[in-house]
mmCIF file of C-alpha atoms in Angstrom:
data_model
loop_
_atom_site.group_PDB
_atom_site.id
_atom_site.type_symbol
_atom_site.label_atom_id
_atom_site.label_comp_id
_atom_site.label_asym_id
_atom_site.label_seq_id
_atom_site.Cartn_x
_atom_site.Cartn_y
_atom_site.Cartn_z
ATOM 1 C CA UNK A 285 106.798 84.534 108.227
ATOM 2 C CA UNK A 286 106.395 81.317 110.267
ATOM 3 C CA UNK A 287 104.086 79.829 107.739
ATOM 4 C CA UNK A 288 106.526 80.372 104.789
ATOM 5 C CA UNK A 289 109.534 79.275 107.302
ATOM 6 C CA UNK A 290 107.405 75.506 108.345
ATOM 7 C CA UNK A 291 107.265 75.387 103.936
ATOM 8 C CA UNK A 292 110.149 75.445 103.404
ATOM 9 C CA UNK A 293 110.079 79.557 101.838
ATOM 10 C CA UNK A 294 112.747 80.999 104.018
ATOM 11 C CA UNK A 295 112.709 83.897 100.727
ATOM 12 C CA UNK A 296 109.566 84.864 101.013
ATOM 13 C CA UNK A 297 110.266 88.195 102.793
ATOM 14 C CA UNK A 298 108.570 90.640 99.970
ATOM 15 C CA UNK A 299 105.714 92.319 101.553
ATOM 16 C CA UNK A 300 103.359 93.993 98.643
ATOM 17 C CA UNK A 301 101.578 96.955 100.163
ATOM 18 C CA UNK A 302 99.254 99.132 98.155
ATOM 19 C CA UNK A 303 99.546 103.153 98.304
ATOM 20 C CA UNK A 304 95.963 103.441 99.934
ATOM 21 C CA UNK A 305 97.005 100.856 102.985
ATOM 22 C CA UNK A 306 96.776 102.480 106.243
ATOM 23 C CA UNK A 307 99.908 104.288 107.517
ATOM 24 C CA UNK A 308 101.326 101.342 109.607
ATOM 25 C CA UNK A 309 101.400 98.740 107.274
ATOM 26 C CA UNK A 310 105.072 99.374 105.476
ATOM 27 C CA UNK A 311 106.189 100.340 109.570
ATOM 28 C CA UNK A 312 104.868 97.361 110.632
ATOM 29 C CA UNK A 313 106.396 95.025 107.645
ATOM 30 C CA UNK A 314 109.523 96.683 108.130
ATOM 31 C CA UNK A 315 110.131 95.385 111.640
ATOM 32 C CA UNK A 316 108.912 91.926 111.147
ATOM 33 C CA UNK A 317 112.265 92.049 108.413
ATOM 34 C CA UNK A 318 110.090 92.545 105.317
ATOM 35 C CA UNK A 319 111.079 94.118 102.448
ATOM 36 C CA UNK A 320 108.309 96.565 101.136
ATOM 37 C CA UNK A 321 107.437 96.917 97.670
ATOM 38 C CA UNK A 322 104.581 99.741 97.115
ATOM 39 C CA UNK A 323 101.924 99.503 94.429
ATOM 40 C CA UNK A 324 100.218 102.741 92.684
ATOM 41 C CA UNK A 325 96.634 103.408 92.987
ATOM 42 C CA UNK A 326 94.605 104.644 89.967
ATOM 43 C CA UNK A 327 92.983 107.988 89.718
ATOM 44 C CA UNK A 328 89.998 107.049 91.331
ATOM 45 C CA UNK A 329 92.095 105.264 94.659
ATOM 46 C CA UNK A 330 91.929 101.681 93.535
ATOM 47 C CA UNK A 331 94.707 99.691 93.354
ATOM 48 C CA UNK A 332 96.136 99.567 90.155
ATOM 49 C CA UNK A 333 95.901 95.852 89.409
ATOM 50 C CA UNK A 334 98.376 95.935 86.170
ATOM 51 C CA UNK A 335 100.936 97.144 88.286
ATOM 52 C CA UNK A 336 100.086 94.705 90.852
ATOM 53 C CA UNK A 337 100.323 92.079 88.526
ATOM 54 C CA UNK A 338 103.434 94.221 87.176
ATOM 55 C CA UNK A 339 105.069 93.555 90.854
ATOM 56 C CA UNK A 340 104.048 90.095 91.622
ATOM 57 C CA UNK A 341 105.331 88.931 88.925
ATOM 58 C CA UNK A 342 108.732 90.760 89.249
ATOM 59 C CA UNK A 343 108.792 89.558 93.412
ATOM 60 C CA UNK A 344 107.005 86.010 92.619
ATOM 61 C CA UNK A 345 110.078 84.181 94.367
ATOM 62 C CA UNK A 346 110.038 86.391 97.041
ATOM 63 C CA UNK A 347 106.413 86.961 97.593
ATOM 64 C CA UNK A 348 105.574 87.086 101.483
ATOM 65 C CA UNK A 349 102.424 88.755 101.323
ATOM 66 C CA UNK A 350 99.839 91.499 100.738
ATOM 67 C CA UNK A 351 99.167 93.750 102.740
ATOM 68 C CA UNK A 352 95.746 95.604 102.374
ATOM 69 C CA UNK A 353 93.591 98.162 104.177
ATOM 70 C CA UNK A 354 90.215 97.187 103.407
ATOM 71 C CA UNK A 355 88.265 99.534 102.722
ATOM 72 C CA UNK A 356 91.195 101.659 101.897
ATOM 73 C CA UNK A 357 92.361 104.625 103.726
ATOM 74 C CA UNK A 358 90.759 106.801 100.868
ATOM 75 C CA UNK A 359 87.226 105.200 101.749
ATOM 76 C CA UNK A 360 87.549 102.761 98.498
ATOM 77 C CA UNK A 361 85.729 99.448 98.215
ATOM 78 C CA UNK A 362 88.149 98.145 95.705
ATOM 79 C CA UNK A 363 85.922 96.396 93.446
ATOM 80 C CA UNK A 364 88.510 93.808 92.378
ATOM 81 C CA UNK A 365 89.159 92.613 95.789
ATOM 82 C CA UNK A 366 88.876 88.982 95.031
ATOM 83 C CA UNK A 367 90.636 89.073 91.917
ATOM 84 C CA UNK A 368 93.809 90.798 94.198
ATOM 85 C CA UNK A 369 93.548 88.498 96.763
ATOM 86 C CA UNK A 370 93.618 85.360 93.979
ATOM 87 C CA UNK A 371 96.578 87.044 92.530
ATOM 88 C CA UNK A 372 98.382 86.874 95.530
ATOM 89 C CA UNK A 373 97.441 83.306 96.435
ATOM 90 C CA UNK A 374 98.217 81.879 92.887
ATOM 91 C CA UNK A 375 101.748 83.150 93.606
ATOM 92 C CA UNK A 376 102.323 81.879 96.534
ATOM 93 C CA UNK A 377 101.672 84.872 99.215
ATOM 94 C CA UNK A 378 99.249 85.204 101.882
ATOM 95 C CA UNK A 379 96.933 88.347 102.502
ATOM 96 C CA UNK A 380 96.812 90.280 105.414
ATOM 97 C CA UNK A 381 93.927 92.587 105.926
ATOM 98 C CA UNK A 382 94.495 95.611 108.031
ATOM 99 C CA UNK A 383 90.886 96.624 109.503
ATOM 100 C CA UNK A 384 91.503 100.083 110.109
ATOM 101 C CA UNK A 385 88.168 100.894 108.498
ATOM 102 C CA UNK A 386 86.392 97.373 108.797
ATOM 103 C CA UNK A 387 83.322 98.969 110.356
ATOM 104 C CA UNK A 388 82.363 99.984 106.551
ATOM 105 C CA UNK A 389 82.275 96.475 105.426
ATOM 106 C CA UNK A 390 80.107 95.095 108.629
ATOM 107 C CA UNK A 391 77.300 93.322 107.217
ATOM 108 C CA UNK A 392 78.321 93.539 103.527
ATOM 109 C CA UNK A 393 81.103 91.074 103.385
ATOM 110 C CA UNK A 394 84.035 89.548 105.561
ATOM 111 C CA UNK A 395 87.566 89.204 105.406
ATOM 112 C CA UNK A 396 87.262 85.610 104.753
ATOM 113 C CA UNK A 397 84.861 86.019 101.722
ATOM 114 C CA UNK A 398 87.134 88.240 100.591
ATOM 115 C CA UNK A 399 90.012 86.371 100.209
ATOM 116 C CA UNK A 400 92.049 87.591 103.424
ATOM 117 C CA UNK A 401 94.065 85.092 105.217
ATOM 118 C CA UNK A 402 94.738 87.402 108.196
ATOM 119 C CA UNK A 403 92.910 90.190 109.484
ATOM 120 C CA UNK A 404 93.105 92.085 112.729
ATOM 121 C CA UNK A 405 90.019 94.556 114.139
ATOM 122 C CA UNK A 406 90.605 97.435 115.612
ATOM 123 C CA UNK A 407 87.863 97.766 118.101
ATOM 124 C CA UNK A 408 88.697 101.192 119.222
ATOM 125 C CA UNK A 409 87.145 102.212 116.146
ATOM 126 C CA UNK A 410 84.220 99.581 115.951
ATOM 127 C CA UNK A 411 83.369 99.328 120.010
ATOM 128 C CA UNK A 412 84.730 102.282 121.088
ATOM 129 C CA UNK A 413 87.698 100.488 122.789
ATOM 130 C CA UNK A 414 90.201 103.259 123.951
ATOM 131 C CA UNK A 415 92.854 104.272 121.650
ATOM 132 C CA UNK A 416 96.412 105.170 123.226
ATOM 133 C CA UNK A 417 96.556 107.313 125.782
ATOM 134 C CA UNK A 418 97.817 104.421 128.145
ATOM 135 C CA UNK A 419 94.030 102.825 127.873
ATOM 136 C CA UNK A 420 93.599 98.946 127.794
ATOM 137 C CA UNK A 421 93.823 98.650 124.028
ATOM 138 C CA UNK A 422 92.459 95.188 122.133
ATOM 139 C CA UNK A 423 93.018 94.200 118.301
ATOM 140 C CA UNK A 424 92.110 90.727 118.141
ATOM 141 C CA UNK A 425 93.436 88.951 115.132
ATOM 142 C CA UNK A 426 91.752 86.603 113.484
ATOM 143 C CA UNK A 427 93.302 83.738 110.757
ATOM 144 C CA UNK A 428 92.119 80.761 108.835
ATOM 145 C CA UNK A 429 92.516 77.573 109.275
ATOM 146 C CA UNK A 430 96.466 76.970 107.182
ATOM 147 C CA UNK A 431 97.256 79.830 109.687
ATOM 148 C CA UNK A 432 96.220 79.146 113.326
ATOM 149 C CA UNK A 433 98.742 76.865 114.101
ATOM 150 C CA UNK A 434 101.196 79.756 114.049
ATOM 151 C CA UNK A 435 98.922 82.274 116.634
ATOM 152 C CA UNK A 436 101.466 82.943 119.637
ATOM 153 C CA UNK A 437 101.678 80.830 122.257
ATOM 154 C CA UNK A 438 101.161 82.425 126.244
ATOM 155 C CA UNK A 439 104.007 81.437 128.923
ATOM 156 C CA UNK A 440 101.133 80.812 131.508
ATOM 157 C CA UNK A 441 97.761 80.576 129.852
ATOM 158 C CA UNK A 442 97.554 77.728 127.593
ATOM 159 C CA UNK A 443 96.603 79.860 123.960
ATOM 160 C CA UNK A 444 97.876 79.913 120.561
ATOM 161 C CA UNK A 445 98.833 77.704 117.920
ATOM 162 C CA UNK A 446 101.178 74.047 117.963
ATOM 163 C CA UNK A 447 103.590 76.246 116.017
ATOM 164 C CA UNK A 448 103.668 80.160 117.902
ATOM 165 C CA UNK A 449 105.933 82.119 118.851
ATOM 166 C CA UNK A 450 106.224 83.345 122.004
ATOM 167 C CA UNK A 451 104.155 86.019 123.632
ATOM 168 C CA UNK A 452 103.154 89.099 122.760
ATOM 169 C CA UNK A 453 101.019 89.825 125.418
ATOM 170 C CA UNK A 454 101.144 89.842 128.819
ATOM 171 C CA UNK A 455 96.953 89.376 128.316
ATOM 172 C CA UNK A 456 96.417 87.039 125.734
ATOM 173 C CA UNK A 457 92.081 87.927 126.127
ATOM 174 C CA UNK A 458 92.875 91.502 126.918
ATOM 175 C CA UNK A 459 91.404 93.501 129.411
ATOM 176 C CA UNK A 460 88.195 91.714 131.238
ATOM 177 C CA UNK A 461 86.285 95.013 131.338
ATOM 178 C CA UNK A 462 86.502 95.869 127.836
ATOM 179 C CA UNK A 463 85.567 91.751 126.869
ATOM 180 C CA UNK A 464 82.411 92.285 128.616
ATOM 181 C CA UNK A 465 81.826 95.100 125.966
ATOM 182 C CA UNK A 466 81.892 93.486 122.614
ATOM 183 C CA UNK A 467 80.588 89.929 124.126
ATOM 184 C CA UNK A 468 76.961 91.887 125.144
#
């Protein structure tokens, strides 16, 4: 939202989510103030790109974002994952990739290839990080360049982008143990 706010897009608050995102995707657009606009998925579980185009074109003002699992939750490699992600872009949104089930696309492709702007990796899944439970969780989140300046910011350590908002974490590098894991 910051990134539409510092342009000047105070509307863009529509939040495009495909029926095969992972579960937390609509919760999670929800409470940032998004309004959530679902697209169908075709028989086979890819998203249905005429109704995307169907819904973009109807929320084009209002466009925040897409917000995609990829691959889906149904195991899909959408083949048309570029042409989404272009969709989105020549109308003005950004696309966030949920990594839920990034460990299928290690060594294939990458977010960035792909067209993502955003896209957070859950590590409990791809370096056996602990899930809940009360264990030392970690989903780093990684952005391109138009985004970084709006990482969040730390009170003490100096992190983040020139335009973030305040913490989120009490440890902006997460837990030292688990670092020492995925930097091996």
């Amino acid at each position: 939202r910051a990134y539409h706010v510092a342009h000047n897009q105070t509307q863009r608050t529509t939040a495009i989510i495909p029926a095969s995102a992972h579960g937390t995707n609509p919760a999670s657009a929800v409470m940032a103030g998004m309004d959530v606009v679902v697209v169908k998925t075709d028989e086979s579980g890819n998203i249905d790109v005429e109704d995307l185009k169907l819904k973009v074109e109807k929320h084009k003002d209002t466009l925040s974002c897409l917000m995609v699992t990829y691959p889906s939750t149904h195991g899909v490699f959408e083949p048309t994952i570029k042409d989404i992600c272009q969709i989105i872009h020549d109308n003005g949104g950004l696309v966030y990739m949920d990594g839920a089930n990034m460990n299928a696309q290690v060594g294939l492709t990458s977010p960035a290839t792909i067209g993502a702007d955003v896209n957070h990796i859950n590590l409990h899944k791809t370096f056996a990080i602990p899930h809940g439970g009360g264990g030392p969780g970690m989903g780093p989140i990684c952005v391109n360049d138009k985004l970084a300046p709006y990482l969040p910011k730390h009170v003490i350590v100096e992190t983040g982008g020139t335009e973030g908002i305040a913490a989120i974490s009490a440890a902006p590098y997460a837990t030292a143990f688990i670092i020492l894991i995925f930097s091996a």
